[in-house]
Amino acid sequence: MIEIKKLNKWFGDFQVLVDVDEVIERGQTVVICGPSGSGKSTLLRCINGLEPFQKGDVTVDGVSVADPKTNLYKLREKIGMVFQRFELYPHMTALQNITLAPMKVRKWSRRKAEEKARQLLERVGIPDKADVYPANLSGGQQQRVAIARALAMEPDYMMFDEPTSALDPEMIKEVLDVMIDLAKGGMTMLCVTHEMGFAREVADEILFMDHGRIVERGTYEGFFNNPKTDRAKEFLAQILD
Amino acid sequence: MGLTYEFDWGVLWRYPYGMWLLKGLGLTIAIGMAAWIIALALGILIGTLRITRYRLLRWFGTAYVEVLRNIPLLVQLFFWFYAGPMLFGETLSRKINHISGLNIWVSIIGIGLYTASRVAEHVRAGFASIGRDQYQAVLSTGMTQIQMYRYVIIPYALRLIIPPLTTEFLTVFKNTSIAMTIGVAELTFQSYQIDADTFHGLEATTGAMFIYLILGITVVKFMNIVEKKYKIQGLVGR
């Protein structure tokens, strides 16, 4: 379970997160949407401690991210993360990208790590790309390798930071299919995305953020058919355009 | 008229002069290689210190670079050679001054330390050209800061900066000629020796020039192979 309690964060004088509260239960998929600059990505990075915050707390399975005694490296092992621009290691093949963390962090043997990596490549639909370098993969393929890389650590949670925003339309589906499959398989997921089709299919809850606050929350139907705030109505009108 | 200069290219290979040049070249290569190893290892370390999260380490890295790159190499060599041993206290300094080939060791260390400051800056530039999300992606998999640099960021950055590193590698060999000022019998020193012995400095210097040129081109060829081998797929280039 991830609990976010009165989370506040500033970049200098600028407040990026304002009193964010949220509870994500095991097995849930939560979709976060909102205009750019609303703090969505920063929120994800506060959850796994990649960004420090000044007030409030986040606990992951009861472990506090704000507590200086918490080993954040250990914590991150169970929270996989996928980035907008894939962020694969360009000097390594797809397979090497996936096996690095299990071998160095979990101390798995190469054999075990590669076996797992090949299973994951199979699962994301590109078993034949193991020995290919990222630059020779399409965007959709790169993102699927990135998902496999995160899954290789066998995380309990997965966070997606606009995973399809940098993709051509025809590649979006191949990535979303993998994500939908994951969500249906019971993975606990936090997804910053504007893919409303994805939200409709798997989201247990949708959060709408604006200016660092969660201004609206609800189920897909609730949010989509009956947005309460004008800001959300405006936003929906824009992305559905 | 006795004023016409008679060329005698034979001084380049005649005994013992050919031997002198060869010995000089050997020392030039040895000092250059050893200094380069120091420069590369220390340069990567200092360059990494300059971007770590720890302020004290960052400060140390910056101080190192600014001191070492802002003093002429010649002055640095003189300093290490004449004043360096004294840094270790009186008794030890006397012992150090009796080390045979001290000037060779001093040139290796002096050129190595100086070049490290330059390598560190290239390394820092390499780090700066890697996006923030790439660092975060590594950390998000549970790797530690040290693992992040060791397995992803440094190998990636080094591949990005191979061209300027080639220039530094070349410069190391050229800078070994300064070691003659503290009496190291490297290539330039030997060409002067030939001049002193035969008055054929013109030929000797020309010879040394060509030897440096061939050495440099060899280094470039070698680095081209390295560059090809470690090329990042998809980046601009052959």
Coordinates of C-alpha atoms in Angstrom, one line a residue:
Chain A
M1 CA 0.0 0.0 0.0
I2 CA 1.2 3.5 -0.8
E3 CA 0.0 6.3 1.4
I4 CA 0.6 9.9 0.5
K5 CA 0.0 12.2 3.4
K6 CA -0.2 16.0 3.1
L7 CA 2.6 16.0 0.7
N8 CA 4.1 19.5 -0.1
K9 CA 7.0 20.3 -2.3
W10 CA 8.7 23.4 -3.4
F11 CA 11.3 24.1 -6.1
G12 CA 12.8 27.2 -4.6
D13 CA 9.9 29.6 -4.0
F14 CA 7.6 27.7 -6.4
Q15 CA 5.3 25.2 -4.8
V16 CA 4.9 22.2 -7.1
L17 CA 2.8 20.0 -4.8
V18 CA 0.2 21.2 -2.4
D19 CA -1.3 19.0 0.4
V20 CA -1.5 15.9 -1.8
D21 CA -3.3 13.0 -0.1
E22 CA -3.9 9.6 -1.6
V23 CA -4.0 6.0 -0.8
I24 CA -3.2 3.3 -3.3
E25 CA -4.1 -0.2 -2.3
R26 CA -2.4 -3.3 -3.6
G27 CA -3.7 -4.4 -7.0
Q28 CA -5.2 -1.0 -7.8
T29 CA -4.5 1.0 -10.9
V30 CA -4.5 4.8 -10.4
V31 CA -4.4 7.1 -13.4
I32 CA -3.1 10.7 -12.8
C33 CA -3.9 13.3 -15.4
G34 CA -3.8 17.0 -15.6
P35 CA -2.1 19.8 -17.6
S36 CA 1.7 20.0 -17.9
G37 CA 3.3 21.6 -14.9
S38 CA 0.6 20.4 -12.6
G39 CA 3.0 18.3 -10.6
K40 CA 2.1 14.8 -11.8
S41 CA 5.7 13.7 -12.7
T42 CA 7.1 15.3 -9.5
L43 CA 4.5 13.4 -7.5
L44 CA 5.7 10.1 -8.9
R45 CA 9.3 11.0 -8.1
C46 CA 8.5 11.9 -4.6
I47 CA 7.0 8.4 -4.1
N48 CA 10.3 6.6 -4.9
G49 CA 12.4 9.3 -3.3
L50 CA 14.0 10.5 -6.6
E51 CA 12.9 14.0 -5.6
P52 CA 13.1 15.2 -2.0
F53 CA 10.0 17.0 -0.5
Q54 CA 9.8 19.4 2.4
K55 CA 6.5 18.6 4.1
G56 CA 4.2 15.6 4.6
D57 CA 5.2 12.0 4.0
V58 CA 4.8 9.1 1.7
T59 CA 4.9 5.5 3.0
V60 CA 5.3 2.5 0.9
D61 CA 4.2 -0.7 2.8
G62 CA 4.6 1.3 6.0
V63 CA 8.2 2.5 5.2
S64 CA 8.5 6.3 5.3
V65 CA 10.2 8.0 2.3
A66 CA 10.8 11.1 4.4
D67 CA 12.6 9.3 7.2
P68 CA 16.3 9.9 6.7
K69 CA 17.0 6.4 8.1
T70 CA 15.1 4.8 5.2
N71 CA 17.2 3.1 2.6
L72 CA 15.8 4.6 -0.5
Y73 CA 17.8 2.3 -2.8
K74 CA 16.1 -0.7 -1.1
L75 CA 12.7 1.0 -1.4
R76 CA 13.1 1.6 -5.1
E77 CA 13.8 -2.1 -5.7
K78 CA 10.1 -2.7 -5.3
I79 CA 8.8 0.2 -7.3
G80 CA 9.5 0.0 -11.0
M81 CA 9.4 3.1 -13.1
V82 CA 8.9 3.8 -16.8
F83 CA 9.8 7.2 -18.3
Q84 CA 8.4 9.3 -21.1
R85 CA 11.6 9.1 -23.2
F86 CA 12.3 5.4 -22.3
E87 CA 15.8 6.2 -20.9
L88 CA 17.3 2.9 -22.0
Y89 CA 21.1 2.7 -21.6
P90 CA 22.2 3.4 -25.2
H91 CA 25.5 1.5 -25.0
M92 CA 23.8 -1.8 -23.9
T93 CA 21.6 -4.2 -25.8
A94 CA 18.0 -4.7 -24.8
L95 CA 19.0 -7.8 -22.9
Q96 CA 21.8 -6.0 -21.0
N97 CA 19.5 -3.2 -20.2
I98 CA 17.1 -5.6 -18.5
T99 CA 19.7 -7.8 -16.7
L100 CA 21.8 -5.0 -15.2
A101 CA 19.8 -4.3 -12.1
P102 CA 18.9 -7.9 -11.2
M103 CA 22.6 -8.8 -11.5
K104 CA 24.0 -5.8 -9.7
V105 CA 21.3 -5.2 -7.1
R106 CA 19.8 -8.6 -6.6
K107 CA 23.1 -10.4 -7.3
W108 CA 21.5 -12.8 -9.6
S109 CA 23.7 -15.0 -11.8
R110 CA 23.9 -13.9 -15.4
R111 CA 22.1 -17.1 -16.4
K112 CA 19.2 -16.5 -14.1
A113 CA 19.0 -12.8 -15.0
E114 CA 19.0 -13.6 -18.8
E115 CA 16.4 -16.3 -18.4
K116 CA 14.1 -13.8 -16.7
A117 CA 14.9 -11.1 -19.2
R118 CA 14.0 -13.4 -22.1
Q119 CA 10.7 -14.3 -20.4
L120 CA 10.0 -10.6 -20.0
L121 CA 10.8 -9.8 -23.6
E122 CA 8.5 -12.6 -24.6
R123 CA 5.8 -11.1 -22.4
V124 CA 6.1 -7.6 -23.9
G125 CA 6.1 -9.1 -27.4
I126 CA 9.6 -8.6 -28.7
P127 CA 11.5 -11.9 -27.9
D128 CA 13.6 -11.4 -31.0
K129 CA 15.1 -8.1 -30.0
A130 CA 17.3 -9.3 -27.1
D131 CA 20.6 -8.4 -28.8
V132 CA 19.5 -5.2 -30.4
Y133 CA 20.7 -1.8 -29.3
P134 CA 18.1 0.8 -28.3
A135 CA 18.8 3.0 -31.2
N136 CA 17.8 0.2 -33.6
L137 CA 14.5 -0.3 -31.9
S138 CA 11.3 1.7 -32.6
G139 CA 9.9 3.9 -29.9
G140 CA 7.3 1.4 -29.0
Q141 CA 9.8 -1.4 -28.8
Q142 CA 12.1 0.8 -26.7
Q143 CA 9.3 1.5 -24.2
R144 CA 8.5 -2.2 -24.0
V145 CA 12.1 -2.9 -23.2
A146 CA 12.0 -0.2 -20.6
I147 CA 8.9 -1.9 -19.0
A148 CA 10.7 -5.2 -19.1
R149 CA 13.7 -3.6 -17.4
A150 CA 11.5 -2.3 -14.6
L151 CA 9.7 -5.7 -14.3
A152 CA 13.0 -7.6 -14.1
M153 CA 13.4 -6.4 -10.5
E154 CA 10.1 -8.1 -9.7
P155 CA 8.6 -4.9 -8.3
D156 CA 5.4 -4.8 -6.2
Y157 CA 4.5 -1.4 -7.8
M158 CA 4.9 0.1 -11.2
M159 CA 4.9 3.8 -12.0
F160 CA 4.5 5.2 -15.5
D161 CA 5.4 8.7 -16.3
E162 CA 3.6 9.6 -19.6
P163 CA 4.8 6.4 -21.2
T164 CA 3.2 7.0 -24.5
S165 CA 3.6 10.7 -24.9
A166 CA 6.8 10.4 -27.0
L167 CA 5.3 7.7 -29.3
D168 CA 3.8 7.7 -32.8
P169 CA 0.1 6.9 -32.7
E170 CA 0.5 3.4 -34.1
M171 CA 3.0 2.5 -31.4
I172 CA 0.9 3.8 -28.5
K173 CA -1.3 0.7 -28.7
E174 CA 1.5 -1.8 -28.4
V175 CA 2.7 -0.1 -25.2
L176 CA -0.8 0.3 -23.8
D177 CA -1.6 -3.4 -24.4
V178 CA 1.4 -4.3 -22.3
M179 CA 0.2 -2.0 -19.5
I180 CA -3.3 -3.2 -19.7
D181 CA -2.1 -6.8 -19.5
L182 CA 0.0 -5.8 -16.4
A183 CA -2.9 -4.1 -14.7
K184 CA -5.3 -7.0 -15.3
G185 CA -2.6 -9.3 -14.0
G186 CA -2.9 -7.6 -10.6
M187 CA 0.1 -5.2 -10.6
T188 CA -0.3 -2.1 -8.5
M189 CA 0.1 0.8 -10.9
L190 CA 0.3 4.5 -10.9
C191 CA 0.1 5.9 -14.3
V192 CA 0.5 9.5 -15.4
T193 CA -1.2 9.4 -18.8
H194 CA -3.7 11.1 -20.9
E195 CA -4.8 7.9 -22.6
M196 CA -8.4 7.9 -21.6
G197 CA -9.1 4.6 -23.3
F198 CA -6.5 3.0 -21.0
A199 CA -8.1 4.7 -18.0
R200 CA -11.5 3.4 -19.0
E201 CA -10.3 -0.1 -19.3
V202 CA -8.2 -0.5 -16.2
A203 CA -8.3 2.5 -13.9
D204 CA -9.8 2.0 -10.4
E205 CA -9.4 5.7 -9.7
I206 CA -8.5 8.8 -11.7
L207 CA -6.8 11.8 -10.1
F208 CA -6.9 15.1 -11.8
M209 CA -4.2 17.5 -10.8
D210 CA -3.8 21.2 -11.4
H211 CA -1.3 23.6 -9.9
G212 CA 0.1 20.9 -7.6
R213 CA -3.2 19.9 -6.1
I214 CA -5.5 16.9 -6.7
V215 CA -8.5 18.9 -7.6
E216 CA -10.7 16.0 -8.6
R217 CA -10.8 12.3 -8.0
G218 CA -13.1 9.5 -8.9
T219 CA -13.8 6.5 -11.0
Y220 CA -13.5 6.7 -14.8
E221 CA -17.2 7.2 -15.3
G222 CA -17.5 9.7 -12.5
F223 CA -14.7 11.8 -13.8
F224 CA -15.3 11.4 -17.5
N225 CA -19.1 11.9 -17.5
N226 CA -19.5 14.2 -14.6
P227 CA -16.4 16.4 -14.0
K228 CA -17.2 18.6 -11.1
T229 CA -14.7 21.4 -11.6
D230 CA -14.5 23.8 -14.6
R231 CA -10.8 23.1 -14.8
A232 CA -11.4 19.4 -15.3
K233 CA -14.1 20.1 -17.9
E234 CA -11.8 22.4 -19.8
F235 CA -9.0 19.8 -19.7
L236 CA -11.3 17.0 -20.8
A237 CA -12.6 19.0 -23.7
Q238 CA -9.0 19.6 -24.8
I239 CA -7.7 16.1 -24.7
L240 CA -10.8 14.6 -26.3
D241 CA -10.7 17.1 -29.1
Chain B
M1 CA 83.5 29.1 -48.1
G2 CA 83.0 27.3 -44.8
L3 CA 79.7 28.9 -44.1
T4 CA 77.6 26.6 -46.3
Y5 CA 75.7 24.1 -44.2
E6 CA 76.3 20.5 -45.2
F7 CA 73.4 18.2 -44.5
D8 CA 74.2 15.0 -42.9
W9 CA 71.0 13.0 -42.4
G10 CA 73.1 10.1 -41.3
V11 CA 73.1 11.4 -37.8
L12 CA 69.6 10.1 -37.5
W13 CA 70.6 6.4 -37.7
R14 CA 74.4 6.4 -37.3
Y15 CA 75.8 4.8 -34.1
P16 CA 75.3 6.0 -31.4
Y17 CA 72.9 8.7 -32.5
G18 CA 70.2 6.5 -33.9
M19 CA 70.3 4.7 -30.6
W20 CA 69.9 7.9 -28.7
L21 CA 66.8 8.8 -30.7
L22 CA 65.3 5.4 -30.2
K23 CA 66.0 5.5 -26.4
G24 CA 64.5 8.9 -26.3
L25 CA 61.4 7.7 -28.1
G26 CA 61.2 4.7 -25.7
L27 CA 61.2 7.1 -22.7
T28 CA 58.7 9.4 -24.4
I29 CA 56.3 6.5 -24.9
A30 CA 56.8 5.2 -21.4
I31 CA 56.3 8.5 -19.7
G32 CA 53.3 9.3 -21.9
M33 CA 51.6 6.0 -21.3
A34 CA 52.1 6.1 -17.6
A35 CA 51.0 9.7 -17.3
W36 CA 47.9 8.9 -19.4
I37 CA 46.9 6.0 -17.1
I38 CA 47.1 8.4 -14.2
A39 CA 45.3 11.1 -16.1
L40 CA 42.4 8.9 -17.2
A41 CA 41.9 7.2 -13.8
L42 CA 42.2 10.4 -11.8
G43 CA 40.3 12.5 -14.4
I44 CA 37.3 10.2 -14.3
L45 CA 37.3 10.3 -10.5
I46 CA 37.7 14.1 -10.3
G47 CA 35.1 14.7 -13.0
T48 CA 32.7 12.5 -11.1
L49 CA 33.4 14.4 -7.8
R50 CA 32.4 17.6 -9.5
I51 CA 28.8 16.5 -10.0
T52 CA 28.2 14.4 -6.9
R53 CA 25.6 15.3 -4.4
Y54 CA 28.2 15.9 -1.7
R55 CA 29.3 19.5 -1.5
L56 CA 32.7 18.9 0.1
L57 CA 33.6 16.4 -2.7
R58 CA 32.3 18.8 -5.3
W59 CA 34.4 21.6 -3.8
F60 CA 37.5 19.4 -3.8
G61 CA 37.0 18.4 -7.5
T62 CA 36.6 22.0 -8.5
A63 CA 39.6 23.1 -6.5
Y64 CA 41.7 20.4 -8.1
V65 CA 40.7 21.3 -11.6
E66 CA 41.2 25.1 -11.2
V67 CA 44.6 24.8 -9.5
L68 CA 46.0 22.2 -11.9
R69 CA 44.7 23.6 -15.2
N70 CA 45.6 27.3 -14.4
I71 CA 49.3 26.8 -13.8
P72 CA 51.6 26.2 -16.8
L73 CA 52.7 22.6 -17.0
L74 CA 56.4 23.7 -17.1
V75 CA 56.0 25.5 -13.7
Q76 CA 54.2 22.5 -12.3
L77 CA 57.0 20.2 -13.3
F78 CA 59.6 22.5 -11.7
F79 CA 57.5 22.7 -8.6
W80 CA 57.1 18.9 -8.2
F81 CA 60.7 18.4 -9.0
Y82 CA 62.3 21.0 -6.8
A83 CA 59.7 21.6 -4.1
G84 CA 57.7 18.4 -4.3
P85 CA 60.0 16.1 -2.2
M86 CA 59.9 18.7 0.6
L87 CA 56.2 18.2 1.0
F88 CA 57.1 14.9 2.7
G89 CA 59.2 16.4 5.4
E90 CA 63.0 16.7 5.8
T91 CA 64.0 13.1 6.3
L92 CA 61.8 11.6 3.7
S93 CA 62.6 14.3 1.2
R94 CA 66.3 13.4 1.4
K95 CA 65.4 9.8 0.7
I96 CA 63.2 10.8 -2.2
N97 CA 65.9 13.0 -3.7
H98 CA 68.1 9.9 -3.9
I99 CA 65.7 7.9 -5.9
S100 CA 67.3 7.1 -9.2
G101 CA 65.3 8.4 -12.2
L102 CA 63.4 10.7 -9.9
N103 CA 63.0 13.2 -12.7
I104 CA 61.2 10.5 -14.8
W105 CA 58.8 9.7 -11.9
V106 CA 58.2 13.4 -11.4
S107 CA 57.4 13.9 -15.1
I108 CA 55.0 11.0 -15.1
I109 CA 53.2 12.2 -12.0
G110 CA 53.4 15.9 -13.0
I111 CA 52.1 15.4 -16.5
G112 CA 49.5 12.8 -15.2
L113 CA 48.1 15.2 -12.6
Y114 CA 47.9 18.1 -15.0
T115 CA 46.3 16.1 -17.8
A116 CA 43.8 14.7 -15.2
S117 CA 42.4 18.2 -14.7
R118 CA 41.7 18.4 -18.4
V119 CA 40.3 14.9 -18.6
A120 CA 38.0 15.7 -15.6
E121 CA 36.5 18.6 -17.5
H122 CA 35.7 16.5 -20.5
V123 CA 34.2 13.9 -18.3
R124 CA 32.1 16.5 -16.7
A125 CA 30.9 17.7 -20.1
G126 CA 30.0 14.1 -20.9
F127 CA 27.9 13.8 -17.7
A128 CA 26.2 17.1 -18.5
S129 CA 25.1 15.9 -21.9
I130 CA 23.3 13.0 -20.3
G131 CA 19.7 13.9 -19.4
R132 CA 18.5 13.9 -15.8
D133 CA 15.9 11.3 -16.4
Q134 CA 18.6 8.9 -17.5
Y135 CA 20.2 9.1 -14.1
Q136 CA 16.8 8.8 -12.4
A137 CA 16.0 5.7 -14.6
V138 CA 19.1 4.0 -13.3
L139 CA 18.3 4.8 -9.7
S140 CA 14.7 3.8 -10.1
T141 CA 15.8 0.2 -10.6
G142 CA 17.3 0.2 -7.1
M143 CA 20.9 0.8 -8.1
T144 CA 23.1 2.9 -5.8
Q145 CA 24.8 6.1 -6.8
I146 CA 28.1 4.3 -7.1
Q147 CA 26.6 1.5 -9.2
M148 CA 24.8 4.1 -11.3
Y149 CA 28.1 5.8 -12.2
R150 CA 30.1 2.6 -12.4
Y151 CA 27.8 0.7 -14.7
V152 CA 25.8 3.2 -16.7
I153 CA 26.8 6.9 -16.5
I154 CA 30.6 6.6 -16.7
P155 CA 30.7 4.1 -19.6
Y156 CA 28.1 6.1 -21.4
A157 CA 29.8 9.5 -20.8
L158 CA 33.2 8.1 -21.8
R159 CA 31.8 6.9 -25.2
L160 CA 30.5 10.4 -25.7
I161 CA 33.8 12.1 -25.1
I162 CA 36.2 9.8 -27.1
P163 CA 37.0 12.6 -29.6
P164 CA 38.3 15.2 -27.0
L165 CA 40.0 12.3 -25.1
T166 CA 41.9 11.5 -28.3
T167 CA 43.2 15.0 -28.3
E168 CA 44.3 14.7 -24.7
F169 CA 46.0 11.4 -25.3
L170 CA 48.0 13.1 -28.1
T171 CA 48.8 16.1 -25.9
V172 CA 50.2 13.8 -23.2
F173 CA 52.9 12.5 -25.6
K174 CA 53.7 16.0 -26.9
N175 CA 53.9 17.4 -23.3
T176 CA 56.5 14.8 -22.4
S177 CA 59.0 17.0 -24.3
I178 CA 58.8 19.4 -21.4
A179 CA 60.4 16.8 -19.2
M180 CA 63.7 17.6 -20.8
T181 CA 63.8 20.7 -18.7
I182 CA 64.3 18.6 -15.6
G183 CA 66.8 16.5 -17.4
V184 CA 64.8 13.6 -18.6
A185 CA 66.5 12.1 -21.7
E186 CA 63.3 11.8 -23.7
L187 CA 63.1 12.3 -27.5
T188 CA 63.5 16.1 -27.6
F189 CA 66.4 15.9 -25.1
Q190 CA 68.1 13.4 -27.3
S191 CA 67.8 15.4 -30.4
Y192 CA 69.5 18.3 -28.6
Q193 CA 72.2 15.9 -27.5
I194 CA 72.8 14.9 -31.1
D195 CA 73.1 18.6 -32.0
A196 CA 75.6 19.2 -29.2
D197 CA 77.6 16.2 -30.3
T198 CA 77.5 16.8 -34.1
F199 CA 76.3 20.4 -34.7
H200 CA 73.6 18.8 -36.9
G201 CA 70.7 20.0 -34.9
L202 CA 68.7 20.8 -38.0
E203 CA 68.6 17.1 -39.0
A204 CA 68.2 15.9 -35.4
T205 CA 65.2 18.2 -34.8
T206 CA 63.6 17.3 -38.1
G207 CA 64.1 13.7 -37.2
A208 CA 62.5 14.2 -33.8
M209 CA 59.6 16.1 -35.5
F210 CA 58.9 13.2 -37.8
I211 CA 59.1 10.7 -34.9
Y212 CA 56.5 12.7 -32.9
L213 CA 54.3 12.9 -36.0
I214 CA 54.4 9.2 -36.6
L215 CA 53.8 8.5 -32.9
G216 CA 50.8 10.9 -33.0
I217 CA 49.3 9.4 -36.0
T218 CA 49.7 5.9 -34.4
V219 CA 47.8 7.2 -31.4
V220 CA 45.0 8.6 -33.6
K221 CA 44.7 5.3 -35.5
F222 CA 44.5 3.4 -32.3
M223 CA 41.8 5.8 -31.0
N224 CA 39.9 5.4 -34.2
I225 CA 39.7 1.7 -33.5
V226 CA 38.6 2.4 -29.9
E227 CA 36.0 4.8 -31.2
K228 CA 34.6 2.3 -33.7
K229 CA 34.5 -0.5 -31.1
Y230 CA 32.7 1.6 -28.5
K231 CA 30.5 3.7 -30.8
I232 CA 27.0 4.1 -29.4
Q233 CA 24.6 2.8 -32.0
G234 CA 22.4 5.5 -33.5
L235 CA 24.7 8.5 -32.6
V236 CA 25.9 10.6 -35.5
G237 CA 29.1 9.2 -37.1
R238 CA 30.2 6.4 -39.2

